[in-house]
Amino acid sequence: MTDKSVFFFDEISVPDKKIFGGKGANLAQMTQLKFPVPHGFVISTKACQTYFSEGNTLSDSLKKEIFTALKKLEKSSGKKLGDTENPLLVSVRSGAEVSMPGMMDTILNLGMNKKTEQGMAKKTKNPRFAADCHRRFLQMFGEVVLGVDYEIFDDILQKQKEGSGTQEDTDLSANDLQEIIVAFEHAIINTTKNPIPEDPFEQLLLAVSAVFDSWLSNRAKTYRHIHGIPENLGTAVTIQLMVFGNTGKTSGTGVCFTRNPSTGERKIFGDFLINAQGEDVVAGIRTPLEIHNLKAILPETFNQLTDLLEKLEQENRDMQDVEFTIEEKKLWLLQTRTGKRTAEAGVRIAVEMKQEGLISKEEAVSRGDVRTIETLLHPQIDPNAETTELTRGISASPGAASGKAVFTADDAVRMAENGEKVILIRRETSPEDIHGMNKAEGILTACGGKASHAAVVARGMGKPCVAGATEMIVNAKAKKMTAGHRIIQEGDIITIDGGSGKVYEGAVPTIPAKLSEYLETLLSWADEFRTLSIRANADTPEDAKRARELGAEGIGLCRTEHMFFTDERIFHIRQMILAHTDEEREDALSHLLPFQRQDFEDIFTAMDGLPVTIRLLDPPLHEFLPEKDKDIEALAGQFLLSFEEAKDRIKALEEVNPMLGHRGCRLLITTPEILRMQVRAILGAAISAQKRGVSVHPEIMVPLVGMSSELSHCRREIEAVAENIFEEEGVRVDYKIGTMIELPRACAQAKSIAKEADFFSFGTNDLTQMTFGFSRDDVGQYVPKYAEKGILEKDPFETIDRGVQELVKIGVERGRTEKPFLKISVCGEHGGDPDSIIFFHTEGFNAVSCSPFRVPTARLAAAQVAIRNNTI
């Protein structure tokens, strides 16, 4: 590779996205295939990186390369930038290595000024078309390069339409457009104190700088943060001959996908507009037509388009997102890229492409989007629910969501961070709304279609979206929207159904989703490749059943404390806590025993044939007691105590730092009656279930062990209770005793602890807290700031931290030094995080455990890392 920074499409023999960006690489590919692509050149991502390193300045050498390329483009096209007879106009577009739809900037019709407008009007004999191109250029250059607020231009445009009695931009006459041009020019001068440069080459250099600068815009940074895209990639810039979809009724523009990006159906999907330029479709300012309507309007062009789409998909072996323009019936392809899709569509496309022989089974599994697979299991609208329909639009991204109506991105963020669920309602979204879209449960727009900004971004985020609800009038300033005779104001609850396009008043009941046949197929293929066993964290029989339905191979964590919070059970646990004597404590626990035993028997039954790991009581006892005076009064009345006595007893149990306090094995050692009751319940339930023909595999887990002597003591207690039960029942069951490794000392002492353990299960949530000295309940105050400032790469409670990884490695290595075949798993929510699963697979874990709804994610992620590491 030379020091060259500018490359024509036909000069690029190897379309490398890292160098030429996705857009440039794909334009080069289509040029090689002899597809109808307007000629142009690419400024490399390396030039962007140099631009930032040199203080956001275009170097003289880069300017010279751009000038030379421009002259070559003028020669090949027979047109000249700034010429009054045959003017050349170009588009200036961003194109990063990773697709970021709508996040960075584009400028169309560059080269326009008063003289070139007149020349174009004369050459085309279409003054309206020339004026339309000029007003579009003024608006885009004014916004992107000069920073003029979009609403200033929009207000001018709307007032002109109102004054001329027109509904659509296309209804504006040439005279209307001339008035708009004058108003735009005044607005630019009033805002910036300077007019747009008349020199087209100066326009071009300013535009290139603006596109580079857009890489560091807040919206682009937010998008990269949401999607985990590296900050240092930079963007390429493509300079391309303009082709015009706004010349009249035989011209148009559109965006389409080779398959449905919402459902995955093998059918062309998209939108187009007659007499429009590309930004009209993606910006959502006009409601477009569905792509198949093009067949009736321009049948030959439609047939050519469908033929090219088929070839593009075959060539790229994936669903393509294609932007096209039709100029006087002639088709031009402006872009192709791998299309963003919903999780549902991604699964179906991967499965069907494998079945069609386009990709292998390994590729199909590797293409599953582990970041959004969980959204397939989110609830759907209950078909039997009573609903009040407000309006309906286009089903742009599937799923159902309820929340409070908000009308600005900032309000969406503010309310969501206060714990409220919100639906973001906009006339149309723009890239500046990205932070609010990320926080909202779903998005609703009055304009736009299936390829609008709102639709594309929502699908990428896995959020429901209804777009193009044209009967809805949105007034963002007044914070309200009108649908028919109903007015929805900020804070009113609505429900959107992205699958049907319907919008409802109030919160509509939902039902659980089921695994689709495509997802079941993909996950069954994943199971062929993964080496990690996937278990679930489940505390109830219902959770256990759901986990098994989703493919869990056992329960990796059953938190027994979660079983105590019904009215009847909490009474007995409080009776045990407030007991004065061992006899009173034993009596209270005897009332809890049958509840615990039935819970465990039901869980063993649900998990017939699969292992169930049950953690003995972990939290400190004060967590079962009330805090507010009115609740303490009620407690005192229940147990015939005075208010002062009750409060004193509660105060005596308080701890300065409960996380480091009287909990886990410490509680079990000092209050052995709890351990004995729970072991009797677990093994008694196992015996009962076994007698009924259920295959039981109980695993008893002792929490918060830091010393081998603690586990040794608890193990003796457990084994003694077990022998008594087996003798009483005349039946034995196989069981295991292990521990949670959640203290740094336990990692360091893992060799000695392993002597007493049949298995280790890393509790990485608590291990993270202990390692950092963080409380996970309080990290919201500073961890986001740490991530923002680059101090932390990721939230350590979402993805296992490197420092915590080092402790885990020590624990695994030392544990297996003592017992080479020691079973090792993780039972924190890190067990469902794809990035963390890579680590657990690499370190030779036997299993991961996570919440039931994350089981499919874990199954797929475990298969992908096995395929990637070739360890299948």
mmCIF file with all atom_site columns, N, CA and C in Angstrom, residues 627-658:
data_model
loop_
_atom_site.group_PDB
_atom_site.id
_atom_site.type_symbol
_atom_site.label_atom_id
_atom_site.label_alt_id
_atom_site.label_comp_id
_atom_site.label_asym_id
_atom_site.label_entity_id
_atom_site.label_seq_id
_atom_site.pdbx_PDB_ins_code
_atom_site.Cartn_x
_atom_site.Cartn_y
_atom_site.Cartn_z
_atom_site.occupancy
_atom_site.B_iso_or_equiv
_atom_site.pdbx_formal_charge
_atom_site.auth_seq_id
_atom_site.auth_comp_id
_atom_site.auth_asym_id
_atom_site.auth_atom_id
_atom_site.pdbx_PDB_model_num
ATOM 1  N N  . GLU A 1 627 ? -38.141 -1.939  57.678 1.00 0.00 ? 627 GLU A N  1
ATOM 2  C CA . GLU A 1 627 ? -37.337 -0.763  58.001 1.00 0.00 ? 627 GLU A CA 1
ATOM 3  C C  . GLU A 1 627 ? -38.191 0.419   58.452 1.00 0.00 ? 627 GLU A C  1
ATOM 4  N N  . LYS A 1 628 ? -39.393 0.552   57.875 1.00 0.00 ? 628 LYS A N  1
ATOM 5  C CA . LYS A 1 628 ? -40.245 1.704   58.194 1.00 0.00 ? 628 LYS A CA 1
ATOM 6  C C  . LYS A 1 628 ? -40.986 1.473   59.510 1.00 0.00 ? 628 LYS A C  1
ATOM 7  N N  . ASP A 1 629 ? -41.198 2.586   60.239 1.00 0.00 ? 629 ASP A N  1
ATOM 8  C CA . ASP A 1 629 ? -41.833 2.494   61.564 1.00 0.00 ? 629 ASP A CA 1
ATOM 9  C C  . ASP A 1 629 ? -43.202 1.841   61.516 1.00 0.00 ? 629 ASP A C  1
ATOM 10 N N  . LYS A 1 630 ? -43.999 2.165   60.513 1.00 0.00 ? 630 LYS A N  1
ATOM 11 C CA . LYS A 1 630 ? -45.353 1.590   60.449 1.00 0.00 ? 630 LYS A CA 1
ATOM 12 C C  . LYS A 1 630 ? -45.296 0.072   60.250 1.00 0.00 ? 630 LYS A C  1
ATOM 13 N N  . ASP A 1 631 ? -44.290 -0.397  59.497 1.00 0.00 ? 631 ASP A N  1
ATOM 14 C CA . ASP A 1 631 ? -44.136 -1.842  59.286 1.00 0.00 ? 631 ASP A CA 1
ATOM 15 C C  . ASP A 1 631 ? -43.571 -2.507  60.545 1.00 0.00 ? 631 ASP A C  1
ATOM 16 N N  . ILE A 1 632 ? -42.722 -1.774  61.271 1.00 0.00 ? 632 ILE A N  1
ATOM 17 C CA . ILE A 1 632 ? -42.185 -2.321  62.525 1.00 0.00 ? 632 ILE A CA 1
ATOM 18 C C  . ILE A 1 632 ? -43.296 -2.451  63.559 1.00 0.00 ? 632 ILE A C  1
ATOM 19 N N  . GLU A 1 633 ? -44.209 -1.488  63.571 1.00 0.00 ? 633 GLU A N  1
ATOM 20 C CA . GLU A 1 633 ? -45.363 -1.574  64.479 1.00 0.00 ? 633 GLU A CA 1
ATOM 21 C C  . GLU A 1 633 ? -46.187 -2.820  64.184 1.00 0.00 ? 633 GLU A C  1
ATOM 22 N N  . ALA A 1 634 ? -46.420 -3.089  62.910 1.00 0.00 ? 634 ALA A N  1
ATOM 23 C CA . ALA A 1 634 ? -47.179 -4.285  62.530 1.00 0.00 ? 634 ALA A CA 1
ATOM 24 C C  . ALA A 1 634 ? -46.440 -5.547  62.958 1.00 0.00 ? 634 ALA A C  1
ATOM 25 N N  . LEU A 1 635 ? -45.120 -5.548  62.776 1.00 0.00 ? 635 LEU A N  1
ATOM 26 C CA . LEU A 1 635 ? -44.308 -6.697  63.201 1.00 0.00 ? 635 LEU A CA 1
ATOM 27 C C  . LEU A 1 635 ? -44.425 -6.908  64.704 1.00 0.00 ? 635 LEU A C  1
ATOM 28 N N  . ALA A 1 636 ? -44.330 -5.838  65.468 1.00 0.00 ? 636 ALA A N  1
ATOM 29 C CA . ALA A 1 636 ? -44.424 -5.933  66.930 1.00 0.00 ? 636 ALA A CA 1
ATOM 30 C C  . ALA A 1 636 ? -45.755 -6.538  67.339 1.00 0.00 ? 636 ALA A C  1
ATOM 31 N N  . GLY A 1 637 ? -46.815 -6.121  66.676 1.00 0.00 ? 637 GLY A N  1
ATOM 32 C CA . GLY A 1 637 ? -48.139 -6.664  66.991 1.00 0.00 ? 637 GLY A CA 1
ATOM 33 C C  . GLY A 1 637 ? -48.230 -8.148  66.694 1.00 0.00 ? 637 GLY A C  1
ATOM 34 N N  . GLN A 1 638 ? -47.612 -8.586  65.601 1.00 0.00 ? 638 GLN A N  1
ATOM 35 C CA . GLN A 1 638 ? -47.652 -10.008 65.228 1.00 0.00 ? 638 GLN A CA 1
ATOM 36 C C  . GLN A 1 638 ? -46.975 -10.892 66.266 1.00 0.00 ? 638 GLN A C  1
ATOM 37 N N  . PHE A 1 639 ? -45.877 -10.380 66.855 1.00 0.00 ? 639 PHE A N  1
ATOM 38 C CA . PHE A 1 639 ? -45.070 -11.218 67.735 1.00 0.00 ? 639 PHE A CA 1
ATOM 39 C C  . PHE A 1 639 ? -45.144 -10.782 69.201 1.00 0.00 ? 639 PHE A C  1
ATOM 40 N N  . LEU A 1 640 ? -46.198 -10.033 69.526 1.00 0.00 ? 640 LEU A N  1
ATOM 41 C CA . LEU A 1 640 ? -46.487 -9.633  70.914 1.00 0.00 ? 640 LEU A CA 1
ATOM 42 C C  . LEU A 1 640 ? -45.291 -8.938  71.551 1.00 0.00 ? 640 LEU A C  1
ATOM 43 N N  . LEU A 1 641 ? -44.708 -8.009  70.803 1.00 0.00 ? 641 LEU A N  1
ATOM 44 C CA . LEU A 1 641 ? -43.589 -7.217  71.304 1.00 0.00 ? 641 LEU A CA 1
ATOM 45 C C  . LEU A 1 641 ? -44.012 -5.752  71.347 1.00 0.00 ? 641 LEU A C  1
ATOM 46 N N  . SER A 1 642 ? -43.337 -4.977  72.182 1.00 0.00 ? 642 SER A N  1
ATOM 47 C CA . SER A 1 642 ? -43.553 -3.536  72.130 1.00 0.00 ? 642 SER A CA 1
ATOM 48 C C  . SER A 1 642 ? -42.813 -2.992  70.914 1.00 0.00 ? 642 SER A C  1
ATOM 49 N N  . PHE A 1 643 ? -43.187 -1.808  70.474 1.00 0.00 ? 643 PHE A N  1
ATOM 50 C CA . PHE A 1 643 ? -42.516 -1.186  69.333 1.00 0.00 ? 643 PHE A CA 1
ATOM 51 C C  . PHE A 1 643 ? -41.026 -1.039  69.606 1.00 0.00 ? 643 PHE A C  1
ATOM 52 N N  . GLU A 1 644 ? -40.679 -0.625  70.853 1.00 0.00 ? 644 GLU A N  1
ATOM 53 C CA . GLU A 1 644 ? -39.273 -0.417  71.207 1.00 0.00 ? 644 GLU A CA 1
ATOM 54 C C  . GLU A 1 644 ? -38.511 -1.730  71.170 1.00 0.00 ? 644 GLU A C  1
ATOM 55 N N  . GLU A 1 645 ? -39.152 -2.815  71.685 1.00 0.00 ? 645 GLU A N  1
ATOM 56 C CA . GLU A 1 645 ? -38.480 -4.124  71.657 1.00 0.00 ? 645 GLU A CA 1
ATOM 57 C C  . GLU A 1 645 ? -38.196 -4.560  70.223 1.00 0.00 ? 645 GLU A C  1
ATOM 58 N N  . ALA A 1 646 ? -39.207 -4.411  69.365 1.00 0.00 ? 646 ALA A N  1
ATOM 59 C CA . ALA A 1 646 ? -39.042 -4.822  67.970 1.00 0.00 ? 646 ALA A CA 1
ATOM 60 C C  . ALA A 1 646 ? -37.936 -4.012  67.291 1.00 0.00 ? 646 ALA A C  1
ATOM 61 N N  . LYS A 1 647 ? -37.949 -2.706  67.562 1.00 0.00 ? 647 LYS A N  1
ATOM 62 C CA . LYS A 1 647 ? -36.952 -1.854  66.928 1.00 0.00 ? 647 LYS A CA 1
ATOM 63 C C  . LYS A 1 647 ? -35.554 -2.189  67.434 1.00 0.00 ? 647 LYS A C  1
ATOM 64 N N  . ASP A 1 648 ? -35.441 -2.491  68.732 1.00 0.00 ? 648 ASP A N  1
ATOM 65 C CA . ASP A 1 648 ? -34.141 -2.859  69.295 1.00 0.00 ? 648 ASP A CA 1
ATOM 66 C C  . ASP A 1 648 ? -33.612 -4.143  68.674 1.00 0.00 ? 648 ASP A C  1
ATOM 67 N N  . ARG A 1 649 ? -34.527 -5.111  68.475 1.00 0.00 ? 649 ARG A N  1
ATOM 68 C CA . ARG A 1 649 ? -34.093 -6.398  67.893 1.00 0.00 ? 649 ARG A CA 1
ATOM 69 C C  . ARG A 1 649 ? -33.593 -6.188  66.459 1.00 0.00 ? 649 ARG A C  1
ATOM 70 N N  . ILE A 1 650 ? -34.294 -5.330  65.712 1.00 0.00 ? 650 ILE A N  1
ATOM 71 C CA . ILE A 1 650 ? -33.888 -5.045  64.328 1.00 0.00 ? 650 ILE A CA 1
ATOM 72 C C  . ILE A 1 650 ? -32.553 -4.310  64.311 1.00 0.00 ? 650 ILE A C  1
ATOM 73 N N  . LYS A 1 651 ? -32.423 -3.325  65.222 1.00 0.00 ? 651 LYS A N  1
ATOM 74 C CA . LYS A 1 651 ? -31.190 -2.546  65.276 1.00 0.00 ? 651 LYS A CA 1
ATOM 75 C C  . LYS A 1 651 ? -29.993 -3.427  65.611 1.00 0.00 ? 651 LYS A C  1
ATOM 76 N N  . ALA A 1 652 ? -30.221 -4.434  66.459 1.00 0.00 ? 652 ALA A N  1
ATOM 77 C CA . ALA A 1 652 ? -29.133 -5.322  66.860 1.00 0.00 ? 652 ALA A CA 1
ATOM 78 C C  . ALA A 1 652 ? -28.586 -6.124  65.679 1.00 0.00 ? 652 ALA A C  1
ATOM 79 N N  . LEU A 1 653 ? -29.426 -6.316  64.659 1.00 0.00 ? 653 LEU A N  1
ATOM 80 C CA . LEU A 1 653 ? -29.002 -7.085  63.491 1.00 0.00 ? 653 LEU A CA 1
ATOM 81 C C  . LEU A 1 653 ? -28.410 -6.213  62.382 1.00 0.00 ? 653 LEU A C  1
ATOM 82 N N  . GLU A 1 654 ? -28.529 -4.907  62.533 1.00 0.00 ? 654 GLU A N  1
ATOM 83 C CA . GLU A 1 654 ? -28.016 -4.020  61.492 1.00 0.00 ? 654 GLU A CA 1
ATOM 84 C C  . GLU A 1 654 ? -26.495 -4.131  61.381 1.00 0.00 ? 654 GLU A C  1
ATOM 85 N N  . GLU A 1 655 ? -25.993 -3.928  60.145 1.00 0.00 ? 655 GLU A N  1
ATOM 86 C CA . GLU A 1 655 ? -24.552 -4.007  59.906 1.00 0.00 ? 655 GLU A CA 1
ATOM 87 C C  . GLU A 1 655 ? -24.115 -2.785  59.120 1.00 0.00 ? 655 GLU A C  1
ATOM 88 N N  . VAL A 1 656 ? -22.905 -2.328  59.391 1.00 0.00 ? 656 VAL A N  1
ATOM 89 C CA . VAL A 1 656 ? -22.383 -1.161  58.675 1.00 0.00 ? 656 VAL A CA 1
ATOM 90 C C  . VAL A 1 656 ? -22.241 -1.477  57.194 1.00 0.00 ? 656 VAL A C  1
ATOM 91 N N  . ASN A 1 657 ? -21.745 -2.663  56.874 1.00 0.00 ? 657 ASN A N  1
ATOM 92 C CA . ASN A 1 657 ? -21.600 -3.076  55.479 1.00 0.00 ? 657 ASN A CA 1
ATOM 93 C C  . ASN A 1 657 ? -22.080 -4.510  55.343 1.00 0.00 ? 657 ASN A C  1
ATOM 94 N N  . PRO A 1 658 ? -23.388 -4.707  55.077 1.00 0.00 ? 658 PRO A N  1
ATOM 95 C CA . PRO A 1 658 ? -23.950 -6.066  55.019 1.00 0.00 ? 658 PRO A CA 1
ATOM 96 C C  . PRO A 1 658 ? -23.277 -6.963  53.994 1.00 0.00 ? 658 PRO A C  1
#
